[in-house]
Amino acid sequence: MHYSGFKVIKEALTGHRGWGPAWRDATPKAQYDYVIIGGGGHGLATAYYLAKEFKQARIAVLEKGWIGGGNVGRNTTIIRSNYLLDGNEPFYEFSLKLWEGLEQELNYNAMVSQRGILNLIHSDAQRDAFIRRGNAMLLNGADAELLSTAQIVERYPFLNVNNARFPIKGGLAQHRGGTVRHDAVAWGYARAADRRGVDIIQNCEVTGFRIENGTCKGVETSRGFIGAGKVASCVAGSSSRLMEKAGMRLPIESHVLQAFVSEGLKPLLPGVITFGAGHFYCSQSDKGGLVFGGDLDGYNSYAQRGNLPVVEDVCEGGMAIFPNLGRARLLRMWGGIMDMSMDGSPIIDRTHIDGLYFNGGWCYGGFKATPASGYAYAHLLATDTPHKTATAYRFDRFATGHMIDEKGMGNQPNLH
Amino acid sequence: MLINHPILGPRDAAEFVYKGDAMLIHRPDWQADDALAQFTDYGYLRDNPAGLHRELWFHEQGDRSWLVVTRNTTTHEITKVELARDVARAEGRSR
């Protein structure tokens, strides 16, 4: 069923009896060409691009819970491509370009809103660093603009630009950045993949891999064995738990990141603001809630909930630049589990086991990468060569010394 | 979270800095034939279990001792706290 304005009007006049399910509730077949483990944004995007761009093949997505129930429904919905390093920036800019055409591509309203993102500057040294970053973005075909304090005050008059410790001395803006309705990304990709024949199998947990003579033949699941030509892990947050079943140890720790939303307010915050020095960032959802977050809790966790010291720290950071935040009440807070990698960058690569592929290590930057991650992973699965924007995301970069460390923190995952 | 420090008693986890898996106290032998491979594993690979996890915490806002904390990563429940010094010595290390 094609969604359109005409369809909405027709359904409105006929009692909404013509809407079918957005995707089939598929039952697992015995054998597929590709089995993708993980029905999150990245897994569904991988299935979609695999079906559309690369190979007409039998493809299944296995999801332990339900579509949209993991990190794709737990993030703070920001898209951007303001990276510095060559291994990253072309990939994230490719992702942003895919976001720009996503809704027409999927025939689904994902509420892509390019309202702009602003990174605040507090010192001369930081301005120099951000000018360098902005130039790197421009060289890679992204947009970037250095804003003065006066330009920021004009757009955001409520910001406290005279904070004693972190006065606002300017900002680096990416006007093409913004937000996307995160659930709709999962649903849109699921529906589009389903329309191309992908089997989306929910409530199907992978319990093990069948590996014979160094080749992966399929997966054992809670719904029986499913054979596969190629098996693709795509379960960021739980990557170590899954790959352990294949005997692999990963350059990853799992950490909990909390996010927050205030009660609904009238339109206040037109774009996304990040206050990196104070470990705080914020946007306003279309429902009016201020959506914000900050640092990891900092210790290994699979609990999907954090502790109160980080809540206090994030709110203090918010109050420092955004004093009127104190008049809003916190409505909800939650936690998601991040694959924190050893250099803060992801992995999209083959494994040492034939037929077993890996996508993970997204740290807390996976949402914005969803389209490019799916595209690049599909490319790798179909051709056994990395996509040109994702050649640096290799497993062996830690052994060879080719880390992609945007923050220069070294192998300490909770600092990335 | 409260960490029951073996010397100081229960302390707020916010006083501590988290380092990571307690296997990090087992630094490989730099003279071993496969030292490069051992250090790559040591530096970059982690078990990252869901469940009991032995991990290093540094009491930066307190007595600056290193602790080995046994904590459940699915519930955050702490079941055992030891001085890292005692753990290393019990395993035959001299320092």
Coordinates of C-alpha atoms in Angstrom, one line a residue:
Chain A
M1 CA 0.0 0.0 0.0
H2 CA 1.4 3.4 -1.1
Y3 CA 1.0 6.2 1.4
S4 CA -0.1 9.6 0.1
G5 CA -2.1 12.6 0.8
F6 CA -4.8 11.3 -1.4
K7 CA -4.8 8.0 0.6
V8 CA -5.2 9.9 3.9
I9 CA -8.2 11.8 2.6
K10 CA -9.8 8.7 1.2
E11 CA -9.3 6.8 4.4
A12 CA -10.6 9.7 6.5
L13 CA -13.8 9.6 4.4
T14 CA -14.2 5.9 4.6
G15 CA -13.7 5.2 8.3
H16 CA -10.0 4.2 8.1
R17 CA -10.9 0.7 7.2
G18 CA -8.3 0.4 4.4
W19 CA -5.1 0.6 6.4
G20 CA -3.3 -2.7 6.6
P21 CA -0.4 -3.7 8.7
A22 CA 2.8 -1.8 7.8
W23 CA 4.7 -5.1 7.5
R24 CA 3.9 -8.8 7.5
D25 CA 4.4 -10.9 10.6
A26 CA 6.7 -13.4 8.9
T27 CA 7.4 -16.9 10.1
P28 CA 11.0 -18.1 9.7
K29 CA 11.9 -20.2 6.7
A30 CA 14.5 -22.9 6.9
Q31 CA 17.1 -21.2 4.8
Y32 CA 17.9 -17.6 3.7
D33 CA 20.7 -16.0 1.7
Y34 CA 21.2 -13.3 4.3
V35 CA 20.2 -13.4 8.0
I36 CA 20.5 -10.1 9.7
I37 CA 20.5 -10.3 13.5
G38 CA 18.9 -7.3 15.1
G39 CA 15.7 -5.5 14.0
G40 CA 16.9 -2.0 15.1
G41 CA 17.4 0.9 12.8
H42 CA 20.7 -0.3 11.4
G43 CA 19.5 -3.9 10.8
L44 CA 16.4 -2.8 9.1
A45 CA 18.2 -0.3 7.0
T46 CA 20.7 -3.0 6.1
A47 CA 17.9 -5.3 4.9
Y48 CA 16.3 -2.5 3.0
Y49 CA 19.4 -1.4 1.0
L50 CA 20.4 -5.0 0.5
A51 CA 17.1 -5.8 -1.1
K52 CA 17.0 -2.6 -3.1
E53 CA 20.5 -1.7 -4.1
F54 CA 22.5 -4.8 -4.1
K55 CA 20.9 -8.2 -4.5
Q56 CA 17.5 -9.6 -5.0
A57 CA 17.9 -12.4 -2.5
R58 CA 16.1 -14.1 0.4
I59 CA 16.7 -11.9 3.4
A60 CA 15.5 -12.2 7.0
V61 CA 15.8 -9.8 9.9
L62 CA 15.7 -11.5 13.3
E63 CA 14.6 -9.4 16.3
K64 CA 14.6 -10.7 19.9
G65 CA 11.9 -8.3 21.0
W66 CA 9.9 -6.0 18.8
I67 CA 10.8 -3.6 16.0
G68 CA 11.7 -0.2 17.4
G69 CA 12.0 -1.4 21.0
G70 CA 15.8 -1.0 21.4
N71 CA 18.2 1.9 21.0
V72 CA 16.4 3.2 17.8
G73 CA 13.6 4.1 20.2
R74 CA 15.8 5.3 23.0
N75 CA 18.1 7.9 21.4
T76 CA 17.8 11.7 21.3
T77 CA 17.0 11.7 17.6
I78 CA 19.8 14.1 16.4
I79 CA 21.3 13.9 12.9
R80 CA 24.5 15.7 11.9
S81 CA 27.8 15.2 10.1
N82 CA 30.1 17.5 12.0
Y83 CA 33.1 15.1 12.4
L84 CA 36.8 15.9 11.9
L85 CA 38.6 12.8 10.9
D86 CA 38.9 11.4 7.4
G87 CA 37.7 8.0 8.5
N88 CA 34.5 9.5 9.8
E89 CA 33.4 12.6 8.0
P90 CA 32.7 11.2 4.5
F91 CA 30.7 8.4 6.1
Y92 CA 28.5 10.7 8.2
E93 CA 28.1 13.2 5.4
F94 CA 26.9 10.3 3.2
S95 CA 24.5 9.4 6.0
L96 CA 23.1 13.0 6.2
K97 CA 22.6 13.0 2.4
L98 CA 20.6 9.8 2.7
W99 CA 18.5 11.4 5.5
E100 CA 17.7 14.3 3.2
G101 CA 16.0 11.9 0.7
L102 CA 14.8 9.3 3.2
E103 CA 11.1 10.1 3.3
Q104 CA 10.6 10.0 -0.5
E105 CA 12.8 6.9 -0.6
L106 CA 10.8 5.0 2.0
N107 CA 7.4 6.6 1.3
Y108 CA 7.1 7.2 5.0
N109 CA 6.9 10.4 7.0
A110 CA 9.9 10.2 9.4
M111 CA 9.6 13.9 10.3
V112 CA 13.2 14.7 9.1
S113 CA 13.7 18.2 10.3
Q114 CA 16.8 20.1 9.3
R115 CA 16.5 22.7 12.1
G116 CA 20.3 23.0 12.5
I117 CA 22.8 22.0 15.2
L118 CA 25.0 24.4 17.1
N119 CA 28.2 23.4 19.0
L120 CA 29.1 26.1 21.5
I121 CA 32.6 27.6 21.8
H122 CA 34.0 28.9 25.1
S123 CA 37.7 29.8 24.5
D124 CA 40.1 30.9 21.7
A125 CA 41.7 27.5 21.6
Q126 CA 38.3 25.8 21.2
R127 CA 37.4 28.3 18.4
D128 CA 40.6 27.3 16.6
A129 CA 39.7 23.6 17.0
F130 CA 36.2 24.2 15.7
I131 CA 37.4 26.3 12.7
R132 CA 39.6 23.3 11.8
R133 CA 36.6 20.9 12.2
G134 CA 34.4 23.2 10.1
N135 CA 37.0 23.3 7.4
A136 CA 37.3 19.5 7.5
M137 CA 33.5 19.3 7.1
L138 CA 33.5 21.8 4.1
L139 CA 36.3 19.8 2.4
N140 CA 34.1 16.7 2.6
G141 CA 31.1 18.4 1.1
A142 CA 29.2 19.1 4.3
D143 CA 28.1 22.6 5.4
A144 CA 29.5 24.5 8.4
E145 CA 29.4 28.1 9.6
L146 CA 31.2 29.8 12.4
L147 CA 28.8 32.0 14.3
S148 CA 29.6 34.9 16.6
T149 CA 28.2 35.4 20.0
A150 CA 25.9 38.1 18.6
Q151 CA 24.5 35.8 16.0
I152 CA 23.9 33.1 18.6
V153 CA 22.1 35.6 20.9
E154 CA 19.9 36.7 18.1
R155 CA 18.7 33.1 17.5
Y156 CA 18.8 31.9 21.1
P157 CA 18.2 35.0 23.3
F158 CA 17.7 32.9 26.5
L159 CA 21.3 31.4 26.6
N160 CA 23.5 32.5 29.4
V161 CA 26.5 33.8 27.4
N162 CA 28.3 35.2 30.4
N163 CA 28.7 32.0 32.5
A164 CA 31.7 32.5 34.7
R165 CA 33.4 29.3 33.8
F166 CA 32.2 28.7 30.2
P167 CA 31.2 32.1 28.6
I168 CA 29.9 31.5 25.1
K169 CA 32.4 32.9 22.6
G170 CA 30.7 31.7 19.5
G171 CA 29.6 28.5 17.9
L172 CA 30.0 26.1 15.0
A173 CA 26.7 25.6 13.2
Q174 CA 25.7 22.9 10.8
H175 CA 22.4 24.1 9.3
R176 CA 21.6 20.8 7.6
G177 CA 21.8 18.9 10.9
G178 CA 18.6 18.5 12.9
T179 CA 16.3 15.8 14.3
V180 CA 14.2 12.9 13.0
R181 CA 11.3 11.0 14.5
H182 CA 13.3 8.0 15.6
D183 CA 10.5 5.4 15.9
A184 CA 9.4 6.3 12.4
V185 CA 12.8 5.5 11.1
A186 CA 12.5 1.9 12.3
W187 CA 8.9 1.6 11.1
G188 CA 9.7 3.2 7.7
Y189 CA 12.7 1.0 7.0
A190 CA 10.7 -2.1 8.3
R191 CA 7.8 -1.3 6.0
A192 CA 10.0 -0.5 3.0
A193 CA 12.1 -3.7 3.5
D194 CA 9.0 -5.8 3.9
R195 CA 7.6 -4.4 0.6
R196 CA 10.8 -5.7 -1.1
G197 CA 10.2 -9.2 0.3
V198 CA 12.4 -9.1 3.4
D199 CA 11.0 -11.4 6.2
I200 CA 10.9 -9.4 9.5
I201 CA 10.8 -12.0 12.3
Q202 CA 10.0 -10.6 15.7
N203 CA 10.3 -12.4 19.1
C204 CA 13.1 -14.5 17.6
E205 CA 16.2 -14.5 19.8
V206 CA 19.5 -15.9 18.4
T207 CA 20.9 -18.3 20.9
G208 CA 23.9 -19.5 19.0
F209 CA 25.8 -19.8 15.7
R210 CA 26.3 -23.0 13.7
I211 CA 29.9 -22.8 12.7
E212 CA 31.4 -25.7 10.8
N213 CA 35.1 -25.7 9.6
G214 CA 35.4 -22.0 10.2
T215 CA 32.3 -21.2 8.2
C216 CA 29.0 -19.9 9.6
K217 CA 26.1 -22.0 8.3
G218 CA 23.3 -20.3 10.2
V219 CA 21.9 -19.4 13.6
E220 CA 20.2 -21.3 16.4
T221 CA 17.2 -19.3 17.6
S222 CA 14.3 -19.5 20.0
R223 CA 12.2 -20.5 17.0
G224 CA 14.6 -23.1 15.7
F225 CA 17.6 -23.3 13.4
I226 CA 17.7 -20.9 10.5
G227 CA 20.2 -21.6 7.8
A228 CA 22.0 -18.7 6.1
G229 CA 24.5 -18.0 3.4
K230 CA 25.7 -15.0 5.3
V231 CA 24.9 -14.0 8.9
A232 CA 25.1 -10.3 9.8
S233 CA 25.3 -9.2 13.4
C234 CA 23.8 -5.8 14.0
V235 CA 22.9 -5.6 17.7
A236 CA 24.9 -2.5 19.0
G237 CA 24.6 -2.4 22.8
S238 CA 24.6 -6.2 23.0
S239 CA 27.4 -7.0 20.5
S240 CA 29.7 -8.6 23.0
R241 CA 26.9 -10.8 24.3
L242 CA 26.0 -12.1 20.8
M243 CA 29.5 -12.4 19.4
E244 CA 30.6 -14.3 22.5
K245 CA 28.4 -17.1 21.2
A246 CA 30.7 -17.2 18.2
G247 CA 33.8 -17.3 20.5
M248 CA 34.8 -13.7 19.8
R249 CA 36.0 -11.0 22.2
L250 CA 35.4 -7.5 20.9
P251 CA 37.1 -4.1 21.4
I252 CA 33.9 -2.9 23.1
E253 CA 32.5 -2.2 26.5
S254 CA 28.8 -1.8 27.1
H255 CA 27.8 1.4 28.9
V256 CA 24.5 3.0 29.9
L257 CA 23.7 6.5 28.6
Q258 CA 20.8 8.3 30.1
A259 CA 18.4 10.7 28.3
F260 CA 15.7 13.0 29.5
V261 CA 12.6 14.8 28.4
S262 CA 10.8 17.7 30.1
E263 CA 7.1 18.4 30.1
G264 CA 5.7 19.8 26.9
L265 CA 6.4 23.5 26.4
K266 CA 5.6 26.1 23.7
P267 CA 8.2 26.4 20.9
L268 CA 11.3 27.7 22.6
L269 CA 14.4 26.0 21.1
P270 CA 14.5 26.2 17.3
G271 CA 17.5 23.9 16.8
V272 CA 19.8 21.6 18.5
I273 CA 22.4 23.0 21.0
T274 CA 25.4 21.1 22.3
F275 CA 27.3 22.4 25.2
G276 CA 30.2 20.0 25.1
A277 CA 32.2 21.6 27.8
G278 CA 29.4 21.2 30.3
H279 CA 28.4 17.7 29.0
F280 CA 24.9 18.8 27.9
Y281 CA 23.0 18.9 24.7
C282 CA 19.3 19.7 24.0
S283 CA 16.6 19.9 21.4
Q284 CA 12.9 20.4 21.5
S285 CA 10.6 17.7 20.1
D286 CA 7.6 18.5 17.9
K287 CA 5.4 17.6 20.9
G288 CA 7.2 20.4 22.9
G289 CA 9.3 18.4 25.3
L290 CA 12.9 19.5 25.7
V291 CA 15.0 16.4 24.9
F292 CA 18.4 16.4 26.5
G293 CA 21.3 14.3 27.6
G294 CA 24.9 14.3 28.7
D295 CA 27.6 11.9 29.7
L296 CA 27.6 8.2 30.1
D297 CA 27.3 6.9 33.7
G298 CA 30.8 5.5 33.1
Y299 CA 30.7 1.9 34.2
N300 CA 29.9 -1.3 32.3
S301 CA 26.2 -1.9 32.3
Y302 CA 23.5 -3.8 30.5
A303 CA 20.7 -2.5 32.9
Q304 CA 19.1 0.1 30.6
R305 CA 18.9 2.5 33.5
G306 CA 21.4 4.7 35.2
N307 CA 22.0 6.4 38.5
L308 CA 21.3 9.8 40.0
P309 CA 24.7 11.5 40.0
V310 CA 24.6 11.7 36.2
V311 CA 21.1 13.1 36.4
E312 CA 22.3 15.9 38.6
D313 CA 25.4 16.5 36.5
V314 CA 23.3 16.8 33.2
C315 CA 20.8 19.1 34.8
E316 CA 23.6 21.3 36.3
G317 CA 25.1 21.5 32.8
G318 CA 21.8 22.5 31.4
M319 CA 21.2 25.2 34.0
A320 CA 24.6 26.7 33.4
I321 CA 23.8 27.9 29.9
F322 CA 20.1 27.5 29.8
P323 CA 18.8 29.0 33.0
N324 CA 15.1 29.0 32.1
L325 CA 15.4 25.2 31.9
G326 CA 14.9 25.3 35.7
R327 CA 11.3 26.4 35.2
A328 CA 10.5 23.2 33.4
R329 CA 9.8 19.9 35.1
L330 CA 11.6 16.7 34.1
L331 CA 8.9 14.4 32.7
R332 CA 10.8 11.2 31.9
M333 CA 14.3 9.7 31.9
W334 CA 15.6 6.5 30.6
G335 CA 18.8 4.6 29.7
G336 CA 20.1 2.8 26.7
I337 CA 23.0 0.5 26.3
M338 CA 25.9 1.6 24.1
D339 CA 28.6 -0.4 22.4
M340 CA 31.5 1.8 23.5
S341 CA 34.4 1.0 21.3
M342 CA 38.1 1.5 22.2
D343 CA 38.5 4.5 19.9
G344 CA 35.0 5.9 19.9
S345 CA 34.3 4.8 16.3
P346 CA 32.2 2.0 14.9
I347 CA 33.1 -1.3 13.2
I348 CA 31.6 -2.6 9.9
D349 CA 33.7 -5.5 8.9
R350 CA 34.0 -9.2 8.2
T351 CA 35.0 -11.5 11.0
H352 CA 37.6 -14.3 11.0
I353 CA 34.7 -16.7 10.6
D354 CA 33.6 -17.0 6.9
G355 CA 30.0 -16.0 6.4
L356 CA 29.8 -14.0 9.7
Y357 CA 29.8 -10.2 9.5
F358 CA 29.8 -7.6 12.2
N359 CA 28.3 -4.1 12.6
G360 CA 28.6 -2.4 16.0
G361 CA 30.6 -0.2 18.3
W362 CA 28.4 2.8 17.5
C363 CA 29.1 4.4 20.9
Y364 CA 26.4 7.0 21.4
G365 CA 26.4 8.2 17.8
G366 CA 24.5 5.4 16.1
F367 CA 21.2 7.0 15.3
K368 CA 22.5 9.6 12.9
A369 CA 24.5 6.9 11.1
T370 CA 21.4 4.6 10.5
P371 CA 21.0 5.1 6.7
A372 CA 24.8 5.0 5.9
S373 CA 25.4 2.2 8.3
G374 CA 22.7 0.1 6.6
Y375 CA 23.9 1.1 3.1
A376 CA 27.6 0.4 3.9
Y377 CA 26.8 -2.9 5.7
A378 CA 24.6 -4.0 2.8
H379 CA 27.5 -3.2 0.4
L380 CA 29.9 -5.3 2.5
L381 CA 27.5 -8.2 2.7
A382 CA 26.7 -8.2 -1.0
T383 CA 30.2 -7.6 -2.4
D384 CA 32.6 -8.6 0.4
T385 CA 34.3 -5.2 0.0
P386 CA 33.8 -2.2 2.3
H387 CA 31.8 0.7 1.0
K388 CA 34.1 3.6 0.0
T389 CA 32.9 5.7 2.9
A390 CA 33.4 2.9 5.5
T391 CA 36.9 1.6 4.7
A392 CA 38.4 2.7 8.0
Y393 CA 35.8 0.8 10.2
R394 CA 37.9 -2.4 10.5
F395 CA 38.5 -4.8 13.3
D396 CA 42.2 -4.8 12.8
R397 CA 42.7 -1.1 13.2
F398 CA 43.5 -1.5 16.9
A399 CA 46.3 -4.0 16.1
T400 CA 47.7 -1.9 13.2
G401 CA 47.4 1.5 15.0
H402 CA 44.9 3.1 12.7
M403 CA 42.5 4.2 15.4
I404 CA 39.8 6.7 14.5
D405 CA 39.8 8.6 17.8
E406 CA 37.8 11.9 17.3
K407 CA 38.3 13.0 21.0
G408 CA 41.9 11.8 21.4
M409 CA 41.0 9.8 24.5
G410 CA 42.8 6.5 23.8
N411 CA 41.6 3.0 24.7
Q412 CA 39.3 4.1 27.5
P413 CA 35.8 3.6 26.3
N414 CA 33.9 5.5 29.0
L415 CA 35.8 8.7 27.9
H416 CA 34.7 8.7 24.3
Chain B
M1 CA 25.5 3.0 43.9
L2 CA 27.4 2.5 47.2
I3 CA 30.8 0.8 47.2
N4 CA 31.7 -0.8 50.5
H5 CA 35.3 0.2 50.7
P6 CA 37.3 -2.4 52.7
I7 CA 39.0 0.3 54.8
L8 CA 36.6 3.2 54.7
G9 CA 33.2 1.5 54.7
P10 CA 30.3 2.4 52.4
R11 CA 31.2 5.3 50.0
D12 CA 29.2 6.9 47.2
A13 CA 30.3 5.6 43.8
A14 CA 30.5 9.2 42.6
E15 CA 33.7 9.5 44.7
F16 CA 35.4 6.9 42.4
V17 CA 36.8 6.9 38.9
Y18 CA 36.0 3.8 36.9
K19 CA 38.8 2.1 35.0
G20 CA 37.4 -1.1 33.6
D21 CA 37.8 -4.9 33.6
A22 CA 40.0 -6.1 36.5
M23 CA 42.1 -8.2 34.1
L24 CA 43.9 -4.9 33.5
I25 CA 46.1 -5.6 36.6
H26 CA 47.6 -8.5 34.6
R27 CA 49.9 -6.6 32.4
P28 CA 51.6 -8.9 29.9
D29 CA 55.2 -9.7 29.9
W30 CA 56.9 -7.3 27.4
Q31 CA 59.7 -9.8 26.8
A32 CA 57.4 -12.7 25.7
D33 CA 57.8 -13.8 22.1
D34 CA 54.2 -12.9 21.4
A35 CA 54.2 -9.7 23.4
L36 CA 52.7 -7.7 20.5
A37 CA 49.7 -9.9 20.3
Q38 CA 49.4 -10.1 24.1
F39 CA 49.5 -6.3 24.4
T40 CA 46.9 -5.9 21.6
D41 CA 44.5 -8.1 23.5
Y42 CA 45.3 -6.5 26.8
G43 CA 44.9 -3.0 25.4
Y44 CA 41.8 -3.5 23.2
L45 CA 39.8 -6.6 23.8
R46 CA 37.3 -7.1 26.7
D47 CA 35.0 -9.9 27.9
N48 CA 32.3 -7.3 28.6
P49 CA 30.0 -9.8 30.3
A50 CA 26.3 -9.4 31.1
G51 CA 26.2 -10.5 34.8
L52 CA 29.1 -10.6 37.3
H53 CA 32.0 -8.4 36.3
R54 CA 35.2 -7.8 38.3
E55 CA 36.3 -4.3 37.7
L56 CA 38.8 -1.6 38.8
W57 CA 37.6 1.5 40.6
F58 CA 39.9 4.3 41.8
H59 CA 39.0 6.2 45.0
E60 CA 40.0 9.5 43.6
Q61 CA 37.9 11.6 46.0
G62 CA 39.0 9.5 49.0
D63 CA 42.0 7.5 50.0
R64 CA 43.2 7.1 46.4
S65 CA 43.3 3.3 46.6
W66 CA 42.5 1.0 43.7
L67 CA 39.7 -1.5 44.4
V68 CA 38.5 -4.6 42.6
V69 CA 34.7 -4.5 42.7
T70 CA 32.6 -7.5 41.8
R71 CA 29.3 -6.1 40.3
N72 CA 26.4 -7.4 38.3
T73 CA 26.2 -5.4 35.1
T74 CA 22.5 -6.3 34.6
T75 CA 21.4 -5.1 38.1
H76 CA 24.3 -2.9 39.3
E77 CA 24.4 -4.9 42.5
I78 CA 27.8 -5.0 44.2
T79 CA 28.6 -8.3 45.8
K80 CA 32.3 -8.0 46.7
V81 CA 34.9 -5.3 47.2
E82 CA 38.6 -5.9 47.6
L83 CA 41.8 -3.8 47.6
A84 CA 43.5 -4.3 44.3
R85 CA 46.7 -4.6 46.2
D86 CA 45.4 -7.6 48.1
V87 CA 44.1 -9.2 44.9
A88 CA 47.5 -8.8 43.2
R89 CA 49.5 -10.1 46.1
A90 CA 47.2 -13.1 46.5
E91 CA 48.1 -14.0 42.9
G92 CA 51.8 -14.0 43.7
R93 CA 52.6 -10.5 42.6
S94 CA 55.3 -8.6 44.7
R95 CA 54.0 -5.1 43.9

